[in-house]
């Protein structure tokens, strides 16, 4: 058993290069911090796909010299400087051309309008509904009827624009205990929302399928006001 743990944690580590690993790690860490400072980033909240690609490239360049004595620091430094120059050039190009910016960063996507989900075949508009509902709950949103517009930004954040209190309408609830109470047909004349697109049907129980998305799962709609 002891040999197995040694195989996992130590294996064939040459203890004579431990100090070298520490020095290499310290140097590469300083280079990464320097890169981030020179790139103009003050911090990281949400990253665009382009920035994620830059970070992955940076990590690949910095990782090997930290622990491998076969990997010299100078080639990694060249890679890091190249990535920095490339990053700066791309940022300059995107500031000059909206087309290039759209190609690299993507475009904002409308998710909700007038309290209903926007339905599109665009692959960029695909998102996990559970994650989206979680984001809504974090913003104290209880149902779609509180939202006039929601936009998925290029950095992954969601911008919400709300109805004023006097205009809040019935909407699809995002609270887990309410959302899971789905029915296949509207049982009474109370307002019900389509669980797929959020369209609300009121004052009828004869409708079997949603008139917008043609799905047939319904959730009792609510019209509570948003607590700020």
PDB file of C-alpha atoms in Angstrom:
ATOM      1  CA  UNK A   1       0.000   0.000   0.000  1.00  0.00           C
ATOM      2  CA  UNK A   2       2.819   2.385   0.885  1.00  0.00           C
ATOM      3  CA  UNK A   3       4.437   1.716  -2.480  1.00  0.00           C
ATOM      4  CA  UNK A   4       1.173   2.537  -4.239  1.00  0.00           C
ATOM      5  CA  UNK A   5       0.938   5.938  -2.521  1.00  0.00           C
ATOM      6  CA  UNK A   6       4.574   6.605  -3.361  1.00  0.00           C
ATOM      7  CA  UNK A   7       3.826   5.745  -6.994  1.00  0.00           C
ATOM      8  CA  UNK A   8       0.926   8.218  -7.008  1.00  0.00           C
ATOM      9  CA  UNK A   9       2.621  11.157  -5.299  1.00  0.00           C
ATOM     10  CA  UNK A  10       6.342  10.711  -5.910  1.00  0.00           C
ATOM     11  CA  UNK A  11       6.874   8.163  -8.680  1.00  0.00           C
ATOM     12  CA  UNK A  12      10.317   8.831 -10.207  1.00  0.00           C
ATOM     13  CA  UNK A  13      10.732  12.404  -8.953  1.00  0.00           C
ATOM     14  CA  UNK A  14      14.337  13.557  -8.936  1.00  0.00           C
ATOM     15  CA  UNK A  15      14.653  15.414  -5.629  1.00  0.00           C
ATOM     16  CA  UNK A  16      17.689  17.271  -6.944  1.00  0.00           C
ATOM     17  CA  UNK A  17      15.478  19.356  -9.249  1.00  0.00           C
ATOM     18  CA  UNK A  18      12.840  20.318  -6.623  1.00  0.00           C
ATOM     19  CA  UNK A  19      14.484  23.683  -6.044  1.00  0.00           C
ATOM     20  CA  UNK A  20      14.675  24.157  -9.816  1.00  0.00           C
ATOM     21  CA  UNK A  21      10.932  23.467 -10.076  1.00  0.00           C
ATOM     22  CA  UNK A  22      10.232  26.102  -7.408  1.00  0.00           C
ATOM     23  CA  UNK A  23      12.352  28.688  -9.232  1.00  0.00           C
ATOM     24  CA  UNK A  24      10.814  27.840 -12.618  1.00  0.00           C
ATOM     25  CA  UNK A  25       7.296  28.085 -11.188  1.00  0.00           C
ATOM     26  CA  UNK A  26       8.057  31.465  -9.600  1.00  0.00           C
ATOM     27  CA  UNK A  27       9.500  32.831 -12.857  1.00  0.00           C
ATOM     28  CA  UNK A  28       6.601  31.576 -15.017  1.00  0.00           C
ATOM     29  CA  UNK A  29       4.072  32.880 -12.482  1.00  0.00           C
ATOM     30  CA  UNK A  30       5.653  36.326 -12.699  1.00  0.00           C
ATOM     31  CA  UNK A  31       5.560  36.135 -16.508  1.00  0.00           C
ATOM     32  CA  UNK A  32       1.855  35.245 -16.472  1.00  0.00           C
ATOM     33  CA  UNK A  33       1.059  38.125 -14.101  1.00  0.00           C
ATOM     34  CA  UNK A  34       3.101  40.466 -16.301  1.00  0.00           C
ATOM     35  CA  UNK A  35       1.208  39.279 -19.368  1.00  0.00           C
ATOM     36  CA  UNK A  36      -2.155  39.934 -17.736  1.00  0.00           C
ATOM     37  CA  UNK A  37      -1.045  43.396 -16.641  1.00  0.00           C
ATOM     38  CA  UNK A  38       0.240  44.263 -20.115  1.00  0.00           C
ATOM     39  CA  UNK A  39      -2.940  42.966 -21.707  1.00  0.00           C
ATOM     40  CA  UNK A  40      -4.902  45.655 -19.854  1.00  0.00           C
ATOM     41  CA  UNK A  41      -7.066  43.286 -17.825  1.00  0.00           C
ATOM     42  CA  UNK A  42      -7.842  44.595 -14.347  1.00  0.00           C
ATOM     43  CA  UNK A  43      -9.491  41.366 -13.260  1.00  0.00           C
ATOM     44  CA  UNK A  44     -11.573  38.492 -14.552  1.00  0.00           C
ATOM     45  CA  UNK A  45     -15.315  38.259 -14.023  1.00  0.00           C
ATOM     46  CA  UNK A  46     -16.555  36.693 -17.230  1.00  0.00           C
ATOM     47  CA  UNK A  47     -14.367  35.778 -20.206  1.00  0.00           C
ATOM     48  CA  UNK A  48     -15.297  35.796 -23.867  1.00  0.00           C
ATOM     49  CA  UNK A  49     -14.423  32.740 -25.967  1.00  0.00           C
ATOM     50  CA  UNK A  50     -11.493  34.648 -27.464  1.00  0.00           C
ATOM     51  CA  UNK A  51     -10.121  35.470 -24.011  1.00  0.00           C
ATOM     52  CA  UNK A  52     -10.579  31.872 -22.878  1.00  0.00           C
ATOM     53  CA  UNK A  53      -8.502  30.753 -25.879  1.00  0.00           C
ATOM     54  CA  UNK A  54      -5.784  33.255 -24.898  1.00  0.00           C
ATOM     55  CA  UNK A  55      -5.746  32.002 -21.294  1.00  0.00           C
ATOM     56  CA  UNK A  56      -5.520  28.368 -22.432  1.00  0.00           C
ATOM     57  CA  UNK A  57      -2.624  29.232 -24.738  1.00  0.00           C
ATOM     58  CA  UNK A  58      -0.923  31.102 -21.926  1.00  0.00           C
ATOM     59  CA  UNK A  59      -1.373  28.185 -19.530  1.00  0.00           C
ATOM     60  CA  UNK A  60       0.057  25.737 -22.044  1.00  0.00           C
ATOM     61  CA  UNK A  61       3.098  27.926 -22.599  1.00  0.00           C
ATOM     62  CA  UNK A  62       3.718  28.448 -18.885  1.00  0.00           C
ATOM     63  CA  UNK A  63       2.949  24.952 -17.631  1.00  0.00           C
ATOM     64  CA  UNK A  64       5.720  22.784 -19.050  1.00  0.00           C
ATOM     65  CA  UNK A  65       8.706  24.896 -17.892  1.00  0.00           C
ATOM     66  CA  UNK A  66       7.343  24.887 -14.344  1.00  0.00           C
ATOM     67  CA  UNK A  67       8.064  21.201 -13.727  1.00  0.00           C
ATOM     68  CA  UNK A  68       9.982  19.799 -16.688  1.00  0.00           C
ATOM     69  CA  UNK A  69      13.730  20.213 -16.729  1.00  0.00           C
ATOM     70  CA  UNK A  70      13.705  19.394 -20.445  1.00  0.00           C
ATOM     71  CA  UNK A  71      11.624  22.517 -21.177  1.00  0.00           C
ATOM     72  CA  UNK A  72      13.597  25.756 -21.269  1.00  0.00           C
ATOM     73  CA  UNK A  73      12.063  29.036 -20.140  1.00  0.00           C
ATOM     74  CA  UNK A  74      13.150  31.120 -23.146  1.00  0.00           C
ATOM     75  CA  UNK A  75      10.920  29.304 -25.707  1.00  0.00           C
ATOM     76  CA  UNK A  76       7.938  29.749 -23.377  1.00  0.00           C
ATOM     77  CA  UNK A  77       8.809  33.418 -22.984  1.00  0.00           C
ATOM     78  CA  UNK A  78       8.783  33.760 -26.774  1.00  0.00           C
ATOM     79  CA  UNK A  79       5.354  32.096 -26.889  1.00  0.00           C
ATOM     80  CA  UNK A  80       4.003  34.401 -24.166  1.00  0.00           C
ATOM     81  CA  UNK A  81       5.318  37.537 -25.916  1.00  0.00           C
ATOM     82  CA  UNK A  82       3.848  36.304 -29.211  1.00  0.00           C
ATOM     83  CA  UNK A  83       0.469  35.696 -27.574  1.00  0.00           C
ATOM     84  CA  UNK A  84       0.598  39.174 -26.024  1.00  0.00           C
ATOM     85  CA  UNK A  85       1.369  40.819 -29.364  1.00  0.00           C
ATOM     86  CA  UNK A  86      -1.336  38.746 -31.046  1.00  0.00           C
ATOM     87  CA  UNK A  87      -3.819  39.729 -28.330  1.00  0.00           C
ATOM     88  CA  UNK A  88      -3.013  43.411 -28.705  1.00  0.00           C
ATOM     89  CA  UNK A  89      -3.309  43.266 -32.505  1.00  0.00           C
ATOM     90  CA  UNK A  90      -6.672  41.496 -32.303  1.00  0.00           C
ATOM     91  CA  UNK A  91      -7.982  44.016 -29.768  1.00  0.00           C
ATOM     92  CA  UNK A  92      -6.896  46.838 -32.099  1.00  0.00           C
ATOM     93  CA  UNK A  93      -8.561  45.176 -35.093  1.00  0.00           C
ATOM     94  CA  UNK A  94     -11.816  44.619 -33.218  1.00  0.00           C
ATOM     95  CA  UNK A  95     -11.852  48.284 -32.216  1.00  0.00           C
ATOM     96  CA  UNK A  96     -11.608  49.213 -35.903  1.00  0.00           C
ATOM     97  CA  UNK A  97     -13.988  46.635 -37.381  1.00  0.00           C
ATOM     98  CA  UNK A  98     -17.349  45.515 -35.998  1.00  0.00           C
ATOM     99  CA  UNK A  99     -17.290  42.567 -38.420  1.00  0.00           C
ATOM    100  CA  UNK A 100     -14.036  41.229 -36.954  1.00  0.00           C
ATOM    101  CA  UNK A 101     -15.333  41.834 -33.431  1.00  0.00           C
ATOM    102  CA  UNK A 102     -18.493  39.883 -34.258  1.00  0.00           C
ATOM    103  CA  UNK A 103     -16.454  36.995 -35.695  1.00  0.00           C
ATOM    104  CA  UNK A 104     -14.266  36.717 -32.590  1.00  0.00           C
ATOM    105  CA  UNK A 105     -16.599  37.691 -29.779  1.00  0.00           C
ATOM    106  CA  UNK A 106     -20.002  36.797 -31.222  1.00  0.00           C
ATOM    107  CA  UNK A 107     -23.093  38.991 -30.930  1.00  0.00           C
ATOM    108  CA  UNK A 108     -25.504  39.614 -28.048  1.00  0.00           C
ATOM    109  CA  UNK A 109     -28.536  37.324 -28.270  1.00  0.00           C
ATOM    110  CA  UNK A 110     -32.083  38.183 -27.250  1.00  0.00           C
ATOM    111  CA  UNK A 111     -33.401  35.424 -24.976  1.00  0.00           C
ATOM    112  CA  UNK A 112     -36.639  36.967 -23.697  1.00  0.00           C
ATOM    113  CA  UNK A 113     -38.929  39.599 -25.176  1.00  0.00           C
ATOM    114  CA  UNK A 114     -42.251  40.646 -23.684  1.00  0.00           C
ATOM    115  CA  UNK A 115     -42.073  37.932 -21.043  1.00  0.00           C
ATOM    116  CA  UNK A 116     -41.586  35.031 -23.495  1.00  0.00           C
ATOM    117  CA  UNK A 117     -38.573  33.078 -24.678  1.00  0.00           C
ATOM    118  CA  UNK A 118     -37.316  33.882 -28.154  1.00  0.00           C
ATOM    119  CA  UNK A 119     -37.395  30.735 -30.280  1.00  0.00           C
ATOM    120  CA  UNK A 120     -34.706  30.443 -32.948  1.00  0.00           C
ATOM    121  CA  UNK A 121     -32.793  27.793 -34.833  1.00  0.00           C
ATOM    122  CA  UNK A 122     -29.549  29.723 -34.420  1.00  0.00           C
ATOM    123  CA  UNK A 123     -27.076  27.371 -32.702  1.00  0.00           C
ATOM    124  CA  UNK A 124     -25.582  30.313 -30.795  1.00  0.00           C
ATOM    125  CA  UNK A 125     -28.892  30.764 -28.989  1.00  0.00           C
ATOM    126  CA  UNK A 126     -28.755  27.390 -27.276  1.00  0.00           C
ATOM    127  CA  UNK A 127     -28.440  27.601 -23.519  1.00  0.00           C
ATOM    128  CA  UNK A 128     -29.179  25.457 -20.504  1.00  0.00           C
ATOM    129  CA  UNK A 129     -32.572  26.441 -19.125  1.00  0.00           C
ATOM    130  CA  UNK A 130     -31.650  25.284 -15.613  1.00  0.00           C
ATOM    131  CA  UNK A 131     -28.616  27.593 -15.589  1.00  0.00           C
ATOM    132  CA  UNK A 132     -30.680  30.450 -16.997  1.00  0.00           C
ATOM    133  CA  UNK A 133     -33.379  29.978 -14.353  1.00  0.00           C
ATOM    134  CA  UNK A 134     -30.679  29.936 -11.676  1.00  0.00           C
ATOM    135  CA  UNK A 135     -29.344  33.242 -13.006  1.00  0.00           C
ATOM    136  CA  UNK A 136     -32.855  34.695 -12.874  1.00  0.00           C
ATOM    137  CA  UNK A 137     -33.374  33.585  -9.300  1.00  0.00           C
ATOM    138  CA  UNK A 138     -30.080  35.227  -8.324  1.00  0.00           C
ATOM    139  CA  UNK A 139     -31.544  38.474  -9.679  1.00  0.00           C
ATOM    140  CA  UNK A 140     -34.681  38.026  -7.508  1.00  0.00           C
ATOM    141  CA  UNK A 141     -36.800  37.147 -10.555  1.00  0.00           C
ATOM    142  CA  UNK A 142     -39.692  34.791  -9.810  1.00  0.00           C
ATOM    143  CA  UNK A 143     -41.307  34.511 -13.255  1.00  0.00           C
ATOM    144  CA  UNK A 144     -40.958  35.630 -16.871  1.00  0.00           C
ATOM    145  CA  UNK A 145     -43.809  38.115 -16.551  1.00  0.00           C
ATOM    146  CA  UNK A 146     -41.457  40.423 -14.638  1.00  0.00           C
ATOM    147  CA  UNK A 147     -39.040  40.650 -17.592  1.00  0.00           C
ATOM    148  CA  UNK A 148     -39.523  42.870 -20.628  1.00  0.00           C
ATOM    149  CA  UNK A 149     -36.215  41.878 -22.266  1.00  0.00           C
ATOM    150  CA  UNK A 150     -33.268  39.600 -21.458  1.00  0.00           C
ATOM    151  CA  UNK A 151     -30.066  39.610 -23.523  1.00  0.00           C
ATOM    152  CA  UNK A 152     -27.242  37.067 -23.416  1.00  0.00           C
ATOM    153  CA  UNK A 153     -24.058  39.128 -23.706  1.00  0.00           C
ATOM    154  CA  UNK A 154     -20.904  37.997 -25.491  1.00  0.00           C
ATOM    155  CA  UNK A 155     -19.052  37.518 -22.188  1.00  0.00           C
ATOM    156  CA  UNK A 156     -21.670  35.078 -20.901  1.00  0.00           C
ATOM    157  CA  UNK A 157     -23.527  37.459 -18.591  1.00  0.00           C
ATOM    158  CA  UNK A 158     -27.249  38.162 -18.952  1.00  0.00           C
ATOM    159  CA  UNK A 159     -28.707  41.673 -18.995  1.00  0.00           C
ATOM    160  CA  UNK A 160     -32.261  41.936 -17.670  1.00  0.00           C
ATOM    161  CA  UNK A 161     -34.692  44.784 -18.345  1.00  0.00           C
ATOM    162  CA  UNK A 162     -37.798  44.729 -16.191  1.00  0.00           C
ATOM    163  CA  UNK A 163     -41.400  45.796 -16.498  1.00  0.00           C
ATOM    164  CA  UNK A 164     -42.436  48.549 -14.090  1.00  0.00           C
ATOM    165  CA  UNK A 165     -44.530  47.175 -11.234  1.00  0.00           C
ATOM    166  CA  UNK A 166     -47.821  48.338 -12.748  1.00  0.00           C
ATOM    167  CA  UNK A 167     -47.065  46.449 -15.998  1.00  0.00           C
ATOM    168  CA  UNK A 168     -45.961  43.108 -14.531  1.00  0.00           C
ATOM    169  CA  UNK A 169     -48.057  40.328 -16.056  1.00  0.00           C
ATOM    170  CA  UNK A 170     -48.560  36.609 -15.568  1.00  0.00           C
ATOM    171  CA  UNK A 171     -45.502  34.585 -16.477  1.00  0.00           C
ATOM    172  CA  UNK A 172     -43.782  31.221 -16.353  1.00  0.00           C
ATOM    173  CA  UNK A 173     -42.450  30.661 -12.804  1.00  0.00           C
ATOM    174  CA  UNK A 174     -38.756  29.854 -12.390  1.00  0.00           C
ATOM    175  CA  UNK A 175     -39.001  28.665  -8.800  1.00  0.00           C
ATOM    176  CA  UNK A 176     -38.222  24.909  -8.794  1.00  0.00           C
ATOM    177  CA  UNK A 177     -41.225  23.774  -6.749  1.00  0.00           C
ATOM    178  CA  UNK A 178     -43.617  25.622  -9.056  1.00  0.00           C
ATOM    179  CA  UNK A 179     -41.931  24.829 -12.373  1.00  0.00           C
ATOM    180  CA  UNK A 180     -41.934  21.053 -11.841  1.00  0.00           C
ATOM    181  CA  UNK A 181     -45.730  21.002 -11.427  1.00  0.00           C
ATOM    182  CA  UNK A 182     -46.338  20.530 -15.152  1.00  0.00           C
ATOM    183  CA  UNK A 183     -49.617  19.384 -16.673  1.00  0.00           C
ATOM    184  CA  UNK A 184     -50.396  18.142 -20.189  1.00  0.00           C
ATOM    185  CA  UNK A 185     -53.572  20.186 -20.569  1.00  0.00           C
ATOM    186  CA  UNK A 186     -54.928  23.301 -18.880  1.00  0.00           C
ATOM    187  CA  UNK A 187     -57.311  22.066 -16.169  1.00  0.00           C
ATOM    188  CA  UNK A 188     -59.258  25.299 -15.582  1.00  0.00           C
ATOM    189  CA  UNK A 189     -59.578  28.922 -16.638  1.00  0.00           C
ATOM    190  CA  UNK A 190     -56.650  30.116 -14.534  1.00  0.00           C
ATOM    191  CA  UNK A 191     -53.591  31.527 -16.384  1.00  0.00           C
ATOM    192  CA  UNK A 192     -51.129  28.839 -17.458  1.00  0.00           C
ATOM    193  CA  UNK A 193     -47.712  29.292 -19.103  1.00  0.00           C
ATOM    194  CA  UNK A 194     -46.064  27.033 -21.654  1.00  0.00           C
ATOM    195  CA  UNK A 195     -43.092  25.380 -19.949  1.00  0.00           C
ATOM    196  CA  UNK A 196     -41.039  25.631 -23.168  1.00  0.00           C
ATOM    197  CA  UNK A 197     -41.524  29.189 -24.503  1.00  0.00           C
ATOM    198  CA  UNK A 198     -43.325  30.876 -21.610  1.00  0.00           C
ATOM    199  CA  UNK A 199     -46.423  31.994 -23.531  1.00  0.00           C
ATOM    200  CA  UNK A 200     -49.343  32.506 -21.136  1.00  0.00           C
ATOM    201  CA  UNK A 201     -52.857  31.327 -21.954  1.00  0.00           C
ATOM    202  CA  UNK A 202     -55.703  32.853 -19.961  1.00  0.00           C
ATOM    203  CA  UNK A 203     -59.432  32.217 -19.618  1.00  0.00           C
ATOM    204  CA  UNK A 204     -59.639  28.996 -21.595  1.00  0.00           C
ATOM    205  CA  UNK A 205     -59.147  25.313 -20.944  1.00  0.00           C
ATOM    206  CA  UNK A 206     -59.847  24.114 -24.481  1.00  0.00           C
ATOM    207  CA  UNK A 207     -56.299  24.687 -25.777  1.00  0.00           C
ATOM    208  CA  UNK A 208     -54.174  21.551 -25.775  1.00  0.00           C
ATOM    209  CA  UNK A 209     -50.959  22.834 -27.414  1.00  0.00           C
ATOM    210  CA  UNK A 210     -49.139  26.159 -27.203  1.00  0.00           C
ATOM    211  CA  UNK A 211     -49.997  28.482 -30.099  1.00  0.00           C
ATOM    212  CA  UNK A 212     -46.364  29.636 -30.315  1.00  0.00           C
ATOM    213  CA  UNK A 213     -44.171  26.530 -29.977  1.00  0.00           C
ATOM    214  CA  UNK A 214     -46.851  23.800 -30.235  1.00  0.00           C
ATOM    215  CA  UNK A 215     -45.634  22.093 -27.070  1.00  0.00           C
ATOM    216  CA  UNK A 216     -48.168  20.728 -24.607  1.00  0.00           C
ATOM    217  CA  UNK A 217     -46.676  21.099 -21.136  1.00  0.00           C
ATOM    218  CA  UNK A 218     -48.131  23.806 -18.943  1.00  0.00           C
ATOM    219  CA  UNK A 219     -47.272  25.383 -15.606  1.00  0.00           C
ATOM    220  CA  UNK A 220     -49.586  27.544 -13.516  1.00  0.00           C
ATOM    221  CA  UNK A 221     -48.538  31.160 -14.182  1.00  0.00           C
ATOM    222  CA  UNK A 222     -47.950  33.700 -11.425  1.00  0.00           C
ATOM    223  CA  UNK A 223     -47.871  37.518 -11.437  1.00  0.00           C
ATOM    224  CA  UNK A 224     -46.022  38.425  -8.232  1.00  0.00           C
ATOM    225  CA  UNK A 225     -43.985  41.626  -8.157  1.00  0.00           C
ATOM    226  CA  UNK A 226     -40.213  41.532  -8.101  1.00  0.00           C
ATOM    227  CA  UNK A 227     -38.602  42.194  -4.710  1.00  0.00           C
ATOM    228  CA  UNK A 228     -35.619  44.522  -5.094  1.00  0.00           C
TER     229      UNK A 228
END
